[in-house]
CSV table of C-alpha atoms in Angstrom, one decimal:
chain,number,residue,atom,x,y,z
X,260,UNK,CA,-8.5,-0.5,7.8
X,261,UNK,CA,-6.9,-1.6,10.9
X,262,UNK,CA,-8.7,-0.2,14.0
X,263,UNK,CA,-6.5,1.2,17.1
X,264,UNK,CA,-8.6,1.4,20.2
X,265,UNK,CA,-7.1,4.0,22.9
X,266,UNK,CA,-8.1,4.4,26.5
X,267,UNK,CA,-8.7,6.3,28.5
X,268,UNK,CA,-9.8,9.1,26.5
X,269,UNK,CA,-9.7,11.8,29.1
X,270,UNK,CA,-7.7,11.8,32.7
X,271,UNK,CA,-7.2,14.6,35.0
X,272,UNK,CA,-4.9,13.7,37.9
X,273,UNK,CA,-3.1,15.5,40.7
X,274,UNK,CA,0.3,16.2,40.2
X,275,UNK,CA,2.4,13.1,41.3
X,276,UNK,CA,-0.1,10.6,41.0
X,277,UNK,CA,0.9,7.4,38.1
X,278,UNK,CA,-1.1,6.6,35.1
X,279,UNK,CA,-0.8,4.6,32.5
X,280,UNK,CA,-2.6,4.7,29.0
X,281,UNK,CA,-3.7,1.9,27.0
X,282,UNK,CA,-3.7,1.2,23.4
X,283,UNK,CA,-5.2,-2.2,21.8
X,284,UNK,CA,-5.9,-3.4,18.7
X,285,UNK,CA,-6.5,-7.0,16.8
X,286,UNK,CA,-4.3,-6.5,14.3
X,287,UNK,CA,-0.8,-7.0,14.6
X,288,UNK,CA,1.5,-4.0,13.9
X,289,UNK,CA,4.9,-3.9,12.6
X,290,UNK,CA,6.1,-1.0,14.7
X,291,UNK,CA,4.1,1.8,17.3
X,292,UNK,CA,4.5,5.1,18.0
X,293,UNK,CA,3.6,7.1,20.8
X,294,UNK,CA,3.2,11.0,20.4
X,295,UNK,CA,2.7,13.9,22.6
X,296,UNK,CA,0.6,17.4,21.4
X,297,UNK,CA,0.2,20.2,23.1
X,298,UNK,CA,-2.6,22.8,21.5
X,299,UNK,CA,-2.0,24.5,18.5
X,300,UNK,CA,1.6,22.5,17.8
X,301,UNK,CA,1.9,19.3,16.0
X,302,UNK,CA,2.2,16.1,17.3
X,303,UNK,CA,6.3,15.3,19.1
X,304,UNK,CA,7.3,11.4,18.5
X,305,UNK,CA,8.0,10.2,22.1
X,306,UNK,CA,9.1,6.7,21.3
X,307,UNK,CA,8.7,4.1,19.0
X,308,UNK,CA,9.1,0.1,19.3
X,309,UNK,CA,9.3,-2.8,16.9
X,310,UNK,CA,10.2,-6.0,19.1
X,311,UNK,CA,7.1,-7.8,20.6
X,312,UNK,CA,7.4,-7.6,24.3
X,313,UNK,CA,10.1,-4.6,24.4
X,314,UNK,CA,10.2,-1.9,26.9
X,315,UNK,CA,11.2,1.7,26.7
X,316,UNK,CA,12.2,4.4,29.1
X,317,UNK,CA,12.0,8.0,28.7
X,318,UNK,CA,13.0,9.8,32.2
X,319,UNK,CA,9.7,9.2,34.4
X,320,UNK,CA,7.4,7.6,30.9
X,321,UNK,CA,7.6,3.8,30.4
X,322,UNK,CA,6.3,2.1,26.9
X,323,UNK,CA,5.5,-1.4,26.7
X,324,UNK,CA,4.7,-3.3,23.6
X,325,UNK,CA,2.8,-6.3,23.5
X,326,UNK,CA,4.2,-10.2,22.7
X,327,UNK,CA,1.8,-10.2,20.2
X,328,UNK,CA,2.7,-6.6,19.1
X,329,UNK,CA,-1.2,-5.9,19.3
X,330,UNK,CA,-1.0,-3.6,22.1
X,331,UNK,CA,0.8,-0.9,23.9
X,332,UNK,CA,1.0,1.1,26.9
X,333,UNK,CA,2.6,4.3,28.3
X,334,UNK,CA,3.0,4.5,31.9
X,335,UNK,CA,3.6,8.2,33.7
X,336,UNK,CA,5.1,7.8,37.0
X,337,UNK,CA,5.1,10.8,39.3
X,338,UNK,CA,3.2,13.0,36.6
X,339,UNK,CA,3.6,17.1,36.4
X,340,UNK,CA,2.0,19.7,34.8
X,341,UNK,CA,4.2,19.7,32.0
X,342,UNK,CA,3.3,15.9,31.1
X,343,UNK,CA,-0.3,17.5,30.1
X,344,UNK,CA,-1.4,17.2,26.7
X,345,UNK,CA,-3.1,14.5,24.3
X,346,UNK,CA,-1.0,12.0,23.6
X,347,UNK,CA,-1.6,9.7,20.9
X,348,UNK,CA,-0.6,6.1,19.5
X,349,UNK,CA,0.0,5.1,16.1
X,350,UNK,CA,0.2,1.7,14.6
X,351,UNK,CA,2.1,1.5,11.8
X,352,UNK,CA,0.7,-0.7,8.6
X,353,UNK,CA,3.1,-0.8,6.5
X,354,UNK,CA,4.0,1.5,3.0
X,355,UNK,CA,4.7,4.1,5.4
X,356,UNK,CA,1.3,4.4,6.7
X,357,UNK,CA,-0.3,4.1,10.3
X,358,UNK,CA,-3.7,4.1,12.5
X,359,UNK,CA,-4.1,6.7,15.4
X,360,UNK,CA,-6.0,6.1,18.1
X,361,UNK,CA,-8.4,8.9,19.4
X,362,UNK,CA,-6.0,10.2,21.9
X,363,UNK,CA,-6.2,10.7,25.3
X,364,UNK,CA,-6.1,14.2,26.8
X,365,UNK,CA,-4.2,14.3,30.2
X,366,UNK,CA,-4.6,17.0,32.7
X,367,UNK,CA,-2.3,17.0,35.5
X,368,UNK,CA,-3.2,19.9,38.2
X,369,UNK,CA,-0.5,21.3,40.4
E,273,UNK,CA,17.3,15.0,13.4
E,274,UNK,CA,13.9,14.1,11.3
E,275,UNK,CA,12.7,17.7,11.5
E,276,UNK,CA,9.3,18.8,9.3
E,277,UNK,CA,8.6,22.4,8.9
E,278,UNK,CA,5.2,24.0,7.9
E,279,UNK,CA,4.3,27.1,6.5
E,280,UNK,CA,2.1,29.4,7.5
E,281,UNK,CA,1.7,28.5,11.0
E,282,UNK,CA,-1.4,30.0,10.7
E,283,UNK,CA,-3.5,32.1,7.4
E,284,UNK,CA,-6.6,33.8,7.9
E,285,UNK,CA,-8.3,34.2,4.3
E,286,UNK,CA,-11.5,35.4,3.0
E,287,UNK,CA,-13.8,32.8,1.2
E,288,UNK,CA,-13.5,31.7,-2.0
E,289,UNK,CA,-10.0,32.3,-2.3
E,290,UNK,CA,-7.0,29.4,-2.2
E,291,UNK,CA,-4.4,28.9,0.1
E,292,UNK,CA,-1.4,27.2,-0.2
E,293,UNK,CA,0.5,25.3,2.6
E,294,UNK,CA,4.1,23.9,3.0
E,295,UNK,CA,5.4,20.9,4.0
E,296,UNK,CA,9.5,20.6,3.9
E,297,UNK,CA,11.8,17.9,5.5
E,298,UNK,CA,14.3,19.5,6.6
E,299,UNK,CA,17.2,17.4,7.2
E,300,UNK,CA,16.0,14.4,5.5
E,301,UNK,CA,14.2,12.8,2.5
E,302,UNK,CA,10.5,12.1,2.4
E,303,UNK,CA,9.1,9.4,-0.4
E,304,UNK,CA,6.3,9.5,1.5
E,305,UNK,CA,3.9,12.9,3.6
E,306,UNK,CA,0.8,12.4,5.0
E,307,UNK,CA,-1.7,15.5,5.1
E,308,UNK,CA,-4.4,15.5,8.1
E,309,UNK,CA,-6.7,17.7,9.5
E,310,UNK,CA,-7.5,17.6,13.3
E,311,UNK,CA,-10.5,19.4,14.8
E,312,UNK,CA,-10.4,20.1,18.8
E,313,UNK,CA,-9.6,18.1,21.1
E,314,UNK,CA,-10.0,15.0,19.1
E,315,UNK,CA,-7.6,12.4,17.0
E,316,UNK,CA,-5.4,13.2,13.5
E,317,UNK,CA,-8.1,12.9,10.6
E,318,UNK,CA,-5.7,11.4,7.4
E,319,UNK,CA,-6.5,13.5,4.6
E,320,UNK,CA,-4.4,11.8,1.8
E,321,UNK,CA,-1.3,10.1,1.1
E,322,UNK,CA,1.5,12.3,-0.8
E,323,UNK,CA,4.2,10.4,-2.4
E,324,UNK,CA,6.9,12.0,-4.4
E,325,UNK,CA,6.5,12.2,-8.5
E,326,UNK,CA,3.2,10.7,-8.2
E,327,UNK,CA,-0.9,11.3,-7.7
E,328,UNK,CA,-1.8,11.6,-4.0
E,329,UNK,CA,-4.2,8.9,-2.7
E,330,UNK,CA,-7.3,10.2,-0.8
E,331,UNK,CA,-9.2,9.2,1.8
E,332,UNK,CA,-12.5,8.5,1.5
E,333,UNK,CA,-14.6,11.7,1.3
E,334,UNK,CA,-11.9,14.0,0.8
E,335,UNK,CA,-12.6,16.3,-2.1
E,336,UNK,CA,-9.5,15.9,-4.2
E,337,UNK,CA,-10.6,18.5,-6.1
E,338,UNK,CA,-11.1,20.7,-3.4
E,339,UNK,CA,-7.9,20.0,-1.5
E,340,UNK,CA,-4.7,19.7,-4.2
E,341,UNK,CA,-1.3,17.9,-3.6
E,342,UNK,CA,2.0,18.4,-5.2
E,343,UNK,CA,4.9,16.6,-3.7
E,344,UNK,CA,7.3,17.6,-6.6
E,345,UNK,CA,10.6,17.2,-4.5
E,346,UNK,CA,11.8,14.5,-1.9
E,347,UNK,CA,11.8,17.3,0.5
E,348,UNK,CA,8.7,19.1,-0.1
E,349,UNK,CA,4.6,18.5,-0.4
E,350,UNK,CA,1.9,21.3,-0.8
E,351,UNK,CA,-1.6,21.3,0.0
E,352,UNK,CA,-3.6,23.6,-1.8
E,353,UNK,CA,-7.5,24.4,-0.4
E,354,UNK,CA,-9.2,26.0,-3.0
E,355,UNK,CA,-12.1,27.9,-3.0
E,356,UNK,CA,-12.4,28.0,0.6
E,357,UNK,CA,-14.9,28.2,3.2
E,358,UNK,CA,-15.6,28.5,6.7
E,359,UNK,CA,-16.3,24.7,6.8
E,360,UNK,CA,-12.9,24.1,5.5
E,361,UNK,CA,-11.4,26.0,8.6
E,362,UNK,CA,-9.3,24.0,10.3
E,363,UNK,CA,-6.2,22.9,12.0
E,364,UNK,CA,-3.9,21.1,9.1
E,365,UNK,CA,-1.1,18.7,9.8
E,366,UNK,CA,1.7,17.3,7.6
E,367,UNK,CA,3.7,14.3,8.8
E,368,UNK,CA,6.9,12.9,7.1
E,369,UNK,CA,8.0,9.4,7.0
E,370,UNK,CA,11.4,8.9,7.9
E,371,UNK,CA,14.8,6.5,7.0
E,372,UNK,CA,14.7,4.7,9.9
E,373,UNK,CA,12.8,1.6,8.7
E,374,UNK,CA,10.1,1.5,11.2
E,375,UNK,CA,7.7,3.5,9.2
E,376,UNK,CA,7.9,6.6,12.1
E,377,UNK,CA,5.9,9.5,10.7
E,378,UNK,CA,7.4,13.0,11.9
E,379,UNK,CA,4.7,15.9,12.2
E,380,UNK,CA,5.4,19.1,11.0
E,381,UNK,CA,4.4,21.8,13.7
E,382,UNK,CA,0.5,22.3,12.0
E,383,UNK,CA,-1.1,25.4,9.7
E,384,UNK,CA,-4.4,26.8,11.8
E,385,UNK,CA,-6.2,28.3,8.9
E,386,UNK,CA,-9.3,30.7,9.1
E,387,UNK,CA,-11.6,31.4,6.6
E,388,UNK,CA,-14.0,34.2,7.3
């Protein structure tokens, strides 16, 4: 079982600070996901990327996958209120099946 | 597009009794739905595989006996707790895998059951 190690697992910010969130893993992944859940709803696909090294943008979130394709992060610039929630990575293995990280639950206070 | 309905959103039930939960694609075809339970504030706990016309795979500890899956249609998957109780309440999540090649799982919007 491939292991998908997430950081940080908690952040509580003010509103328009930047954060980014990490996800890292030794094992190499044929395509990530990033999701977004908000209590009581199920997890909302934000983005997902294939190609080692390729950047996404979604308005102010930026996702990065690694060269290796190993790793990933999602940067928040200028966060609100509305970008809290847990938001969650997922490597995908293959057969249709893929390894979450823990989460990370972001709080961003007006 | 790549929308995945649950039903109930939520069940309250007494224990001992079954209850039966939903999973549809709605505008596309599924080969593949993952069931998972979450508990608060933590990570998506996979449950078992569901692929369509064939036995489910289970995780590790996950009674299949206790928990029952049927994916008898490209479009729909059922998870069936049976004798319930209170240890078994939970938050329950489907996910579909989609066309697009890339292996993107889409989550259905979650089943909050209660069992008293």
């Amino acid at each position: 079982t491939q292991l998908l190690e997430q950081s940080p697992q908690f952040l509580s910010i003010q509103e328009g600070e930047n954060l980014t969130v990490y996800c890292n893993s030794s094992s190499v992944f044929s395509s990530l996901q990033w999701y977004r859940q908000e209590p009581g709803e199920g997890p909302v696909l934000l983005v997902t990327v294939v190609t080692g090294g390729e950047v996404k943008k979604l308005k102010r979130l930026t996702f990065q996958f690694g060269d290796a394709r190993k790793d990933s992060s999602l940067h928040i610039t200028a966060a609100q209120p509305g970008d809290t929630g847990l938001y969650l990575c997922a490597g995908a293995e293959g057969a249709g099946k893929s390894t979450f990280g823990d989460g990370t639950t972001l709080t961003v206070k007006p | 597009g790549a929308v995945v309905s649950q039903h109930p959103s939520w069940v309250i039930c007494k224990s001992g009794t079954s209850v039966k939960i939903e999973c549809r694609s709605l505008d596309f075809q599924a080969t593949t739905m993952f069931w998972y339970r979450q508990f608060p504030k933590q990570s998506l706990m996979l449950m078992a595989t569901s692929n369509e016309g064939s036995k489910a795979t289970y995780e590790q500890g996950v009674e299949k006996d206790k928990f029952l899956i049927n994916h008898a249609s490209l479009t729909l998957s059922t998870l069936t707790v049976t004798s319930a109780h209170p240890e078994d309440s939970s938050f329950y999540i489907c996910s579909a895998v989609g066309t697009s090649g890339t292996d993107t799982q889409y989550f259905g919007p979650g089943t909050r059951l209660t069992v008293l």
